[in-house]
Coordinates of C-alpha atoms and ligand atoms in Angstrom, one line a residue:
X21 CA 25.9 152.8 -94.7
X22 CA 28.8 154.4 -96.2
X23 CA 27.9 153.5 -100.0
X24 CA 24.5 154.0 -99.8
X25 CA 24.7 157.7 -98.9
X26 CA 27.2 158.4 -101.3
X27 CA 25.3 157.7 -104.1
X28 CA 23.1 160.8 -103.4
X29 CA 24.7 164.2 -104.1
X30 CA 26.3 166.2 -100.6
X31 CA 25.1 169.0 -99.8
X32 CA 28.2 171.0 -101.1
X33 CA 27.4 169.6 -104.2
X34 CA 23.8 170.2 -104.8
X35 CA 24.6 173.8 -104.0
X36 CA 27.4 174.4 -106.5
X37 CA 24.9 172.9 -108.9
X38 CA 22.3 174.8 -108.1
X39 CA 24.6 178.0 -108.1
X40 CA 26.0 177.5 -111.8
X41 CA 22.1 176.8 -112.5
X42 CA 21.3 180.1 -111.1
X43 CA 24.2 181.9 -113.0
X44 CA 21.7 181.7 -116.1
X45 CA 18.7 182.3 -114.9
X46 CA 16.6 184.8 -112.9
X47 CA 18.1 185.1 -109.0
X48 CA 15.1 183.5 -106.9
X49 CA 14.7 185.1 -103.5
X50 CA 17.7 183.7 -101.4
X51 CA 15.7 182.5 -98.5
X52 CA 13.6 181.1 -100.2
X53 CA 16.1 179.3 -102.5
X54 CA 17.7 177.6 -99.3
X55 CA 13.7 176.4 -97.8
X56 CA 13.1 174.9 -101.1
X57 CA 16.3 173.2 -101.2
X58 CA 16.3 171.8 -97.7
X59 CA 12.9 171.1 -97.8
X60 CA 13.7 168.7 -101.0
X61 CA 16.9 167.8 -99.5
X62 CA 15.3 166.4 -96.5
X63 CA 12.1 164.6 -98.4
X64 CA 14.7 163.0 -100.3
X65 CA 16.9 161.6 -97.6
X66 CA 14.0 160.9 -95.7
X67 CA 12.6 158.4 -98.4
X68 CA 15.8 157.0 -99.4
X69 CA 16.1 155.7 -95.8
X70 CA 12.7 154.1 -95.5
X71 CA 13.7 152.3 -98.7
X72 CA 16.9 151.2 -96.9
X73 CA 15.1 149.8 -93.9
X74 CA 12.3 148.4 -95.6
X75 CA 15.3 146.8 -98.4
X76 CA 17.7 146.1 -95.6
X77 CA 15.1 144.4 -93.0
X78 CA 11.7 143.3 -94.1
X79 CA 12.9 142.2 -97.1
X80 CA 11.9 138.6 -96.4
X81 CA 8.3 140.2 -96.5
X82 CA 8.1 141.7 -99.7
X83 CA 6.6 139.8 -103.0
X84 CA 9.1 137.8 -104.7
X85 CA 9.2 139.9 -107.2
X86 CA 10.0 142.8 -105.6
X87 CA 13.0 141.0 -103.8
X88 CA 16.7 142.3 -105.9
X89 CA 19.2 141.1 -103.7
X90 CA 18.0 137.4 -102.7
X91 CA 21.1 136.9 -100.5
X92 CA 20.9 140.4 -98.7
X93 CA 18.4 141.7 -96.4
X94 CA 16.1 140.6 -93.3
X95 CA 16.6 136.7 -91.9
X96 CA 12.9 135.8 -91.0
X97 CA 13.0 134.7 -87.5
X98 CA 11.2 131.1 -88.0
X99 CA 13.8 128.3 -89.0
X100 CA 11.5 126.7 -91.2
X101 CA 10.3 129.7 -93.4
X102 CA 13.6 130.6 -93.8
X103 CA 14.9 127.1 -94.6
X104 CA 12.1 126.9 -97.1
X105 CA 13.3 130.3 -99.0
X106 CA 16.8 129.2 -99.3
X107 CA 16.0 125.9 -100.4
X108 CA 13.7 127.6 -103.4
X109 CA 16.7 129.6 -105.0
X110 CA 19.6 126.3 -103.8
X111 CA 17.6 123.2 -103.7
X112 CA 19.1 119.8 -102.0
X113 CA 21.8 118.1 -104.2
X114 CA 22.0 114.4 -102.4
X115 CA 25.5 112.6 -102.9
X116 CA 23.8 109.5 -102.5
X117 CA 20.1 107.7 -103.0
X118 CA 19.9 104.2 -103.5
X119 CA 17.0 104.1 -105.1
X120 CA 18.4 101.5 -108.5
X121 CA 19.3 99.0 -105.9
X122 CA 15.7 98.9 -104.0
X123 CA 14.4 98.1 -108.0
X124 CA 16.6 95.6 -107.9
X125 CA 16.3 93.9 -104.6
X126 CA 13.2 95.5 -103.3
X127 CA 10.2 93.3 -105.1
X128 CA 10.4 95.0 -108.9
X129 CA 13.0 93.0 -110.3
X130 CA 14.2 95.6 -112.3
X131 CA 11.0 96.1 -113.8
X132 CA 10.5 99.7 -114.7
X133 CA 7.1 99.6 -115.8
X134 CA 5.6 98.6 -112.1
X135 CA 7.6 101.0 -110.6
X136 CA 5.3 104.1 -109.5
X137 CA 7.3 107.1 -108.3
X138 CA 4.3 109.2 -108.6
X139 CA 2.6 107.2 -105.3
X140 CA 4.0 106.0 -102.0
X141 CA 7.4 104.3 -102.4
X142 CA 7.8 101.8 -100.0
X143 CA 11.4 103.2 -98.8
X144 CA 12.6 106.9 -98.5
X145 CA 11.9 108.3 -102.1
X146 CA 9.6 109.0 -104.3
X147 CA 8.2 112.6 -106.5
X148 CA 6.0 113.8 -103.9
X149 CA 8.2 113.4 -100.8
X150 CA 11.4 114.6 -103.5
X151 CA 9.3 117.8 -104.4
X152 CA 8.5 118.2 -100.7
X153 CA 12.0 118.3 -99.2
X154 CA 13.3 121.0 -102.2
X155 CA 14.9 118.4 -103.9
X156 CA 16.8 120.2 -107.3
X157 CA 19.2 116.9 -107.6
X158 CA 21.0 113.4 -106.5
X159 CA 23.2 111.3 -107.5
X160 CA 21.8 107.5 -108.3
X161 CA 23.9 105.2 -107.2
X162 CA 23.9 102.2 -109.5
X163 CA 25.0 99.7 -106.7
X164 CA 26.1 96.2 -106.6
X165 CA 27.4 94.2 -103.9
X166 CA 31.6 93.8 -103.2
X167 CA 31.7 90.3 -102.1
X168 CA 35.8 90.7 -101.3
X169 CA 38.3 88.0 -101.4
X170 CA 36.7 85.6 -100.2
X171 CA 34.2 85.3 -102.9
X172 CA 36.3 86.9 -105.6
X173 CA 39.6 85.1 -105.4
X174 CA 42.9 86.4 -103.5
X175 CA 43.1 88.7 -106.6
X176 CA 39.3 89.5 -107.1
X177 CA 39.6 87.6 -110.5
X178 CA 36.3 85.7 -110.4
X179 CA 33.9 88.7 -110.4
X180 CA 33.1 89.5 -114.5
X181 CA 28.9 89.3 -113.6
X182 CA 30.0 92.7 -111.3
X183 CA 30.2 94.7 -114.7
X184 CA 27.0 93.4 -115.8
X185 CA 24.9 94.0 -112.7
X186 CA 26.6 97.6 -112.7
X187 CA 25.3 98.0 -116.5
X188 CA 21.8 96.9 -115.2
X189 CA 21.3 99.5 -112.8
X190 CA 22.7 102.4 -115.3
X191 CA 19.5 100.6 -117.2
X192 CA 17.6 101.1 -114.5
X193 CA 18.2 104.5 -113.5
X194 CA 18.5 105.5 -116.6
X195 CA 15.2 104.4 -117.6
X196 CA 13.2 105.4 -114.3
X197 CA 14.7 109.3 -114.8
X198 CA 13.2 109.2 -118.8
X199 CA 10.1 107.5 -117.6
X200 CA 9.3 111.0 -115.6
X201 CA 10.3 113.8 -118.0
X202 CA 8.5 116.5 -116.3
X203 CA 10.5 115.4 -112.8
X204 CA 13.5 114.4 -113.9
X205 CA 16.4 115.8 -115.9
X206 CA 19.6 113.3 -116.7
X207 CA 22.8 115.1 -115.8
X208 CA 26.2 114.3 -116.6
X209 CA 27.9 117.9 -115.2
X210 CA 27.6 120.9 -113.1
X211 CA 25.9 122.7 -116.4
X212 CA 23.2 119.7 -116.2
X213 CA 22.4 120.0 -112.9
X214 CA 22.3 124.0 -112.7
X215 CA 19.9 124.0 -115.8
X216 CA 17.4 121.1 -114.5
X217 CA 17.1 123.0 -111.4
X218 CA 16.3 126.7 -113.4
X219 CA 14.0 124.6 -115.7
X220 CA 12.3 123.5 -112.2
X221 CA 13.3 119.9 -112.6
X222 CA 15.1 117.5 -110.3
X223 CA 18.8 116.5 -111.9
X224 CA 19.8 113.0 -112.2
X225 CA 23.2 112.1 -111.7
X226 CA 25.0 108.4 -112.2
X227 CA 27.5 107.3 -109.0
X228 CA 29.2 103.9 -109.2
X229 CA 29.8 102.7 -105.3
X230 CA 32.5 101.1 -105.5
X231 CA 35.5 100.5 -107.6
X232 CA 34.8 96.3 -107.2
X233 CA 32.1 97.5 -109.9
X234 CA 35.1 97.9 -112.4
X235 CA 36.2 94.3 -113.1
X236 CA 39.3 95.2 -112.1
X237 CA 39.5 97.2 -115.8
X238 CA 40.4 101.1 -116.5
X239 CA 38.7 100.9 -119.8
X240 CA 35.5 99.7 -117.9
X241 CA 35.8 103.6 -116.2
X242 CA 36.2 105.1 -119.2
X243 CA 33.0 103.3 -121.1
X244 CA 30.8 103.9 -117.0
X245 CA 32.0 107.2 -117.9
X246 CA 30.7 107.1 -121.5
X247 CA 27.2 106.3 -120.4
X248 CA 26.9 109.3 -117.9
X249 CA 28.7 108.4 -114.8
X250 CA 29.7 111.3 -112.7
X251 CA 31.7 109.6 -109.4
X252 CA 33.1 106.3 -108.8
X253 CA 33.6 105.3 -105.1
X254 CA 36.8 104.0 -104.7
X255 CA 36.1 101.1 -102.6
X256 CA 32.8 99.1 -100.8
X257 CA 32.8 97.4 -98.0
X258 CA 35.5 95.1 -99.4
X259 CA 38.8 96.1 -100.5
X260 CA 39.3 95.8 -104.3
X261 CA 42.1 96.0 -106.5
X262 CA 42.4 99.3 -106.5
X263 CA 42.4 100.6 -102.7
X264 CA 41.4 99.2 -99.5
X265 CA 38.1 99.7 -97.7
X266 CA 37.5 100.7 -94.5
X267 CA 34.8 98.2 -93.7
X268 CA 31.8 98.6 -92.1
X269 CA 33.6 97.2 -88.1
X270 CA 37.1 98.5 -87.1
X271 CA 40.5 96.9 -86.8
X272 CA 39.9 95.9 -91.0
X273 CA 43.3 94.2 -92.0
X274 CA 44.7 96.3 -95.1
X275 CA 45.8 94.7 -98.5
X276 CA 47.4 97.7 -99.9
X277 CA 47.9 100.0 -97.2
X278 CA 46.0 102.4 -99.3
X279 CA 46.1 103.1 -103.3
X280 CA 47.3 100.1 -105.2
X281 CA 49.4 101.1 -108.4
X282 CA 46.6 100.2 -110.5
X283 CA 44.7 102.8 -108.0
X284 CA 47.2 105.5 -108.7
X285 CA 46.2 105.2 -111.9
X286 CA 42.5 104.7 -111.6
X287 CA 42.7 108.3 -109.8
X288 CA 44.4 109.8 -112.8
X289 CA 42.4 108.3 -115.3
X290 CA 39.2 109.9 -113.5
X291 CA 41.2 113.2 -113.6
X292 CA 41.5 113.1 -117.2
X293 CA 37.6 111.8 -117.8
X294 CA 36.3 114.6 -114.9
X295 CA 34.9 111.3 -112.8
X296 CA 34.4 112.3 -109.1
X297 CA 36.9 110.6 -106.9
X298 CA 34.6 109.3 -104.0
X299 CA 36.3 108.3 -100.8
X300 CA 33.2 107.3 -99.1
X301 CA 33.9 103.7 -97.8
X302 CA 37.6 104.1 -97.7
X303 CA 40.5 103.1 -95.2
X304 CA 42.1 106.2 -94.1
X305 CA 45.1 105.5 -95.6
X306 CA 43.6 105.6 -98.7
X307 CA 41.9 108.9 -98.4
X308 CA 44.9 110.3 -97.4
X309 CA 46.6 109.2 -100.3
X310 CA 44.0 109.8 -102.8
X311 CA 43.4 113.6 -101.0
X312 CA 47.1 114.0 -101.2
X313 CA 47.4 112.8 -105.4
X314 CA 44.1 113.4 -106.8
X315 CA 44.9 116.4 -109.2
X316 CA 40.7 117.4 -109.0
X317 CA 38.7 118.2 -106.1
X318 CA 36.9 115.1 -104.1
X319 CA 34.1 114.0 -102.6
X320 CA 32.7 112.0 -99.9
X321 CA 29.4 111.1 -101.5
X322 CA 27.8 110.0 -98.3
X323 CA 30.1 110.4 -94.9
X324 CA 29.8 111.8 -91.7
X325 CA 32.4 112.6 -88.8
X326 CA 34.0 110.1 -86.8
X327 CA 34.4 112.9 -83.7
X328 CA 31.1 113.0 -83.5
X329 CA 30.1 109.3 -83.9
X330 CA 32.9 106.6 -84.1
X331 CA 32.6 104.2 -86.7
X332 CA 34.9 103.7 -89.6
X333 CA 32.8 104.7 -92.4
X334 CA 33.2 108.4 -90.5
X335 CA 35.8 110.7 -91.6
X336 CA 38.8 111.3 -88.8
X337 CA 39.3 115.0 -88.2
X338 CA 43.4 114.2 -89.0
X339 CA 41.7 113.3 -92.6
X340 CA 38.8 116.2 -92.3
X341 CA 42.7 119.0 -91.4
X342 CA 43.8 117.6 -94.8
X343 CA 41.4 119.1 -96.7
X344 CA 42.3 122.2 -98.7
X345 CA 45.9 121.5 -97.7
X346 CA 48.8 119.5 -98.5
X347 CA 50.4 118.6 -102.0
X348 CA 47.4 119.2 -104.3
X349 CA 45.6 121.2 -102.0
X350 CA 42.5 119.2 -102.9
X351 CA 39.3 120.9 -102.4
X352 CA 36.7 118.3 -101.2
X353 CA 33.3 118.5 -100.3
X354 CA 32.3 115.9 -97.3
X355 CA 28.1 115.0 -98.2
X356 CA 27.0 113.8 -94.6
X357 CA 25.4 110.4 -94.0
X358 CA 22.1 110.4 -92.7
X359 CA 22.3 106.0 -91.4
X360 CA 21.5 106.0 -88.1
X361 CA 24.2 104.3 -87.1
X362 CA 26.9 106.1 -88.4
X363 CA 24.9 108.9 -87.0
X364 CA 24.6 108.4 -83.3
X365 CA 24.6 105.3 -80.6
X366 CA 21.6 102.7 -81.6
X367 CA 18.1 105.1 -80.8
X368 CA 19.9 108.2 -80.6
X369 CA 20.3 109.9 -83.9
X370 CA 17.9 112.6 -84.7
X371 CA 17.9 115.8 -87.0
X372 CA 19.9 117.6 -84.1
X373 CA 22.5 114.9 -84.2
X374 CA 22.7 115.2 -87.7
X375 CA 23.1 118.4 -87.7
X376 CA 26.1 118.0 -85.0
X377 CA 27.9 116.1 -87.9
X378 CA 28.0 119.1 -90.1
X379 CA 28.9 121.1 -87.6
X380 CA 32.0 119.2 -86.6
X381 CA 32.8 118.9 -90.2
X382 CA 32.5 122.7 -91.1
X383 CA 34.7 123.9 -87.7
X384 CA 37.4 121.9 -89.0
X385 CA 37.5 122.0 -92.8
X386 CA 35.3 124.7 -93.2
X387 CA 31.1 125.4 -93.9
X388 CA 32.5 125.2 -97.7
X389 CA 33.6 121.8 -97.4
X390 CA 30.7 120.3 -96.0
X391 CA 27.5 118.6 -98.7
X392 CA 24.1 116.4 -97.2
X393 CA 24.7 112.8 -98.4
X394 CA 21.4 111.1 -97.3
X395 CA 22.3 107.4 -98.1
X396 CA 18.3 107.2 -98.4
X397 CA 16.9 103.8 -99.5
X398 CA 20.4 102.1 -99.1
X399 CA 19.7 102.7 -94.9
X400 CA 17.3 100.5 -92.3
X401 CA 16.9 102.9 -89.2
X402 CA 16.7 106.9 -89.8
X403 CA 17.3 109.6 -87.6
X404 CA 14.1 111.3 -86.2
X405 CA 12.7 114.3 -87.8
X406 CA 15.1 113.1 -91.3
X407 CA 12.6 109.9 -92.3
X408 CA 12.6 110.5 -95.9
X409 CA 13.4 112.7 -98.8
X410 CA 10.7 115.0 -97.8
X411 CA 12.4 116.0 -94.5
X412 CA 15.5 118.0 -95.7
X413 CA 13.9 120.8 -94.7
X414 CA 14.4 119.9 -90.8
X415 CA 18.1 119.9 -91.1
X416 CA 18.1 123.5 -92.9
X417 CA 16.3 125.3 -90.5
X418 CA 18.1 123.3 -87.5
X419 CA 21.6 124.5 -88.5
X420 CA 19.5 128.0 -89.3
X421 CA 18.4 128.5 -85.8
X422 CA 22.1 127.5 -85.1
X423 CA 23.3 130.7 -86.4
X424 CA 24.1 129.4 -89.8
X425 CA 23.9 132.7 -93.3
X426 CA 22.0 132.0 -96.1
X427 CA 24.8 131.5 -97.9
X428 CA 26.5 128.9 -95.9
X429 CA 23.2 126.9 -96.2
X430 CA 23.0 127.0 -99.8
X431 CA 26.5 126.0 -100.0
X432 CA 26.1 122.9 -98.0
X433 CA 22.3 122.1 -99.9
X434 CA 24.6 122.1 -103.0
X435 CA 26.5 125.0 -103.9
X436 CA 29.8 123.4 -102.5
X437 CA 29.6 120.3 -104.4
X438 CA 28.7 122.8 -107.6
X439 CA 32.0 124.4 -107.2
X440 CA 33.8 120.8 -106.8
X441 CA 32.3 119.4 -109.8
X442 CA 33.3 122.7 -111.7
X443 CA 36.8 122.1 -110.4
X444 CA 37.2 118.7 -111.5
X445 CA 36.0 119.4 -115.6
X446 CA 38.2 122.2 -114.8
X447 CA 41.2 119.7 -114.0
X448 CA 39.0 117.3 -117.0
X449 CA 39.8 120.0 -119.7
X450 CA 43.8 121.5 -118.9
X451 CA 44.5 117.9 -118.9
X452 CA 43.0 116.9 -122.3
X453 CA 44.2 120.3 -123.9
X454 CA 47.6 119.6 -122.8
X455 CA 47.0 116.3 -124.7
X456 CA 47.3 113.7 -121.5
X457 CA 46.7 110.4 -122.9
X458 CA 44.3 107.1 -122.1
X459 CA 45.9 104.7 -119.4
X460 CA 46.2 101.4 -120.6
X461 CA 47.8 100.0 -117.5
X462 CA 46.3 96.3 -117.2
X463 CA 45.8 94.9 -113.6
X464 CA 49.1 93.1 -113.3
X465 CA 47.0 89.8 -111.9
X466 CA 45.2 89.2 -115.0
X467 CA 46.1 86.4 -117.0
X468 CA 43.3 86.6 -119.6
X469 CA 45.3 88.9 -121.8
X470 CA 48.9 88.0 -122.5
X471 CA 50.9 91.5 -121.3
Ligands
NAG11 C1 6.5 94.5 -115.6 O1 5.6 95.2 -114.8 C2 4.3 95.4 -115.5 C3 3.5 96.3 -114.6 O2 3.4 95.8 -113.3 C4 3.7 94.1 -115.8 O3 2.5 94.3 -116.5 C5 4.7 93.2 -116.7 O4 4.1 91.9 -116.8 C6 6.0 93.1 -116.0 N1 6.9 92.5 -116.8 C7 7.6 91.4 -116.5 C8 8.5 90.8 -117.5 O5 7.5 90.9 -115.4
NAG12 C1 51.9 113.2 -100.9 O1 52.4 113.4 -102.2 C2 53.8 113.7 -102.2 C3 54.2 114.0 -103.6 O2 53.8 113.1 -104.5 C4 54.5 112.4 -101.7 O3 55.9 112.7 -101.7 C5 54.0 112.1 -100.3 O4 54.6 110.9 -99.8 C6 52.5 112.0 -100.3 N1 52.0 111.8 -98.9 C7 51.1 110.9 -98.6 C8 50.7 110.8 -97.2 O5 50.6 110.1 -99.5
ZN13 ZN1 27.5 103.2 -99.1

């Protein structure tokens, strides 16, 4: 209260105004000077306090236009309307739909032309059910299977179609966000997706899952990045030949034990290009390493917390302490999964449990750390009251009614993984100015190209 009656004039100062005033001009009768005055004085004050309460507490009641201060003032008292007024001014930015790979798999063989996002999409997104849950943004992820080892050779040499499948589902999604121009709004940075959202659209960003995707090549990163891709996952399912995967079971037998040397470089070489280092997917040794070398901020595109619900595709609170500390003091943004079984125990998981997740998250790296990574249309089951796309909403005014500012909200709808984007073109740019080259480290199993 402080600041606000400072800017009107004290008393003592109003009367040696008035009194230098007065010097000059005819001498009003004294008594009557002093009733004018505090008559004035107390209509004044007296109005400037109703503005206060009415600006300070009903606020939320007000005509938008009348609003200044969209982060101050009264917090409605239902969850839902206020979830609804944060997510107008910081929409939902989703670190992971899988959308492209339901085009693939899910009956349109890739065929753009019979897809329909204006109707009913079979899965968990379409424009209606986007616009509905306050969507201002995802990330795409152009998918294709790891098949590991097994499939790939002891040193994932027989896996070449992987690039081509990968180049198919940039087509895809590529395509589908130009096919609806008044929706969507291709993005390839934080500038991208902060414009689509003021020009009302819903950003479209590129995510590679999965550094199998690769073909074992740096050079493939650096063309991926060429055509718009903003992340690349480190691993899959399967460990590649870059870093090792958690799996999808525990007790997964490490190659590595982590980063490979060709991984070490991978991470640099996303430095340099401003590619997202995703550690969804992971082992936790390579997280740790990746958290402790990565010179930009990270993300998990779409994780949740393993103290909460143990599976290994959860992040381990000894990983979740690391953030924001250590060597690089990486800055990281944790986007939480919404697959019911990463979630909760089988029947279990439901927008409260979801909203555990973030919870657990932010009380040990911090509400700034923490991003919604849906996983929609790459998931079966679905926690109740978070079907689809259009159910964000449910979460937001859950963790509302848990006692969670405006602010915090619209960091975790998108404002935190904003600021780690910005960070890593901020990394992207000292490194370039400072004239860091290419890599051109070839995997040392390749036997295509005499090195
Ligand atoms: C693609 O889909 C459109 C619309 O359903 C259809 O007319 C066309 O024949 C399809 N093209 C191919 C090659 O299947
Ligand atoms: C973190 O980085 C430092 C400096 O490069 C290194 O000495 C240390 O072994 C790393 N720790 C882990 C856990 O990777
Ligand atoms: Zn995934």
């Amino acid at each position: 209260m402080s600041e606000q009656t400072a800017l009107l004039p004290s008393t003592s100062d109003a009367n040696s105004y008035d009194g230098g005033a007065n010097n000059h001009t005819t001498e009003p009768l004294p008594a009557f000077n002093i009733t004018v005055r505090s008559v004035t004085w107390g209509l004044l004050t007296a109005l400037t306090g109703i503005g206060l309460v009415v600006f300070l507490f009903f606020q939320d009641s007000l005509p938008d236009n009348i609003k200044m201060l969209p982060w101050i003032g009264g917090e409605p008292k239902d969850p839902m309307t206020a979830a609804l007024g944060i997510l107008e001014k910081a929409p939902i930015i989703d670190g992971h739909i899988d959308l492209p790979i339901l085009i693939r798999y899910g009956g349109y063989a890739n065929n753009v032309s019979g897809v329909d996002l204006n109707s009913k999409m079979p899965a968990h997104v379409d424009i209606p059910r986007l616009r509905k849950g306050r969507v201002g943004g995802f990330f795409w992820s152009v998918y294709v299977g790891c098949a590991g080892s097994e499939v790939e050779g002891e040193y994932f040499l027989q896996a070449s179609w992987r690039v081509r499948d990968t180049l198919e589902q940039i087509d895809v999604a590529k395509l589908l966000i130009e096919k609806y121009p008044d929706t969507f709004h291709f993005a390839r940075n934080a500038g991208d997706v902060r414009s689509a959202i003021a020009n009302g659209k819903i950003a479209g960003l590129l995510g590679v899952e999965g550094a199998h995707q690769l073909g074992n090549s740096i050079s493939v990163l650096r063309q991926y990045q060429a055509l718009g891709v903003s992340y690349v996952t480190l691993t899959h399912t399967c460990h590649n030949a870059f870093a090792d995967s958690c799996g999808m079971t525990p007790g997964k037998e490490p190659l590595h034990n982590g980063l490979s040397a060709l991984g070490f470089s991978l991470i640099d070489e996303m430095n340099r290009l401003g590619v997202l280092v995703d550690l969804s997917h992971t082992s936790d040794a390579t997280a740790i390493q990746a958290l402790n070398y990565s010179k930009a901020p990270v993300i998990w595109s779409h994780s949740s917390a393993r103290a909460v619900h143990n599976v290994p595709r959860n992040v381990p609170d000894d990983v979740l302490r690391l953030i924001g500390a250590g060597v690089g003091q990486t800055d990281a943004v944790v986007m939480v999964n919404f697959a019911s079984y990463f979630v909760a125990p089988e029947g279990l998981a439901t927008v409260e449990t979801v909203a555990n997740h973030v919870e657990h998250i932010a009380s040990i790296a911090g509400k700034e750390h923490v991003g919604i990574g849906s996983d929609f249309d790459g998931i079966e089951a679905v926690p109740a009251g978070l079907e689809d796309v259009s159910k964000y909403p449910a979460l937001i005014a859950e963790l509302y009614s848990r006692g969670w500012k405006k602010y915090e909200l619209a960091g975790l709808t998108g404002g935190n993984l904003l600021r780690i984007f910005e960070g890593a073109e901020k990394i992207s740019r000292e490194m370039k100015v400072a004239g860091v080259q290419p890599i051109y480290d070839l995997y040392d199993k390749r036997t295509d190209i005499p090195h």
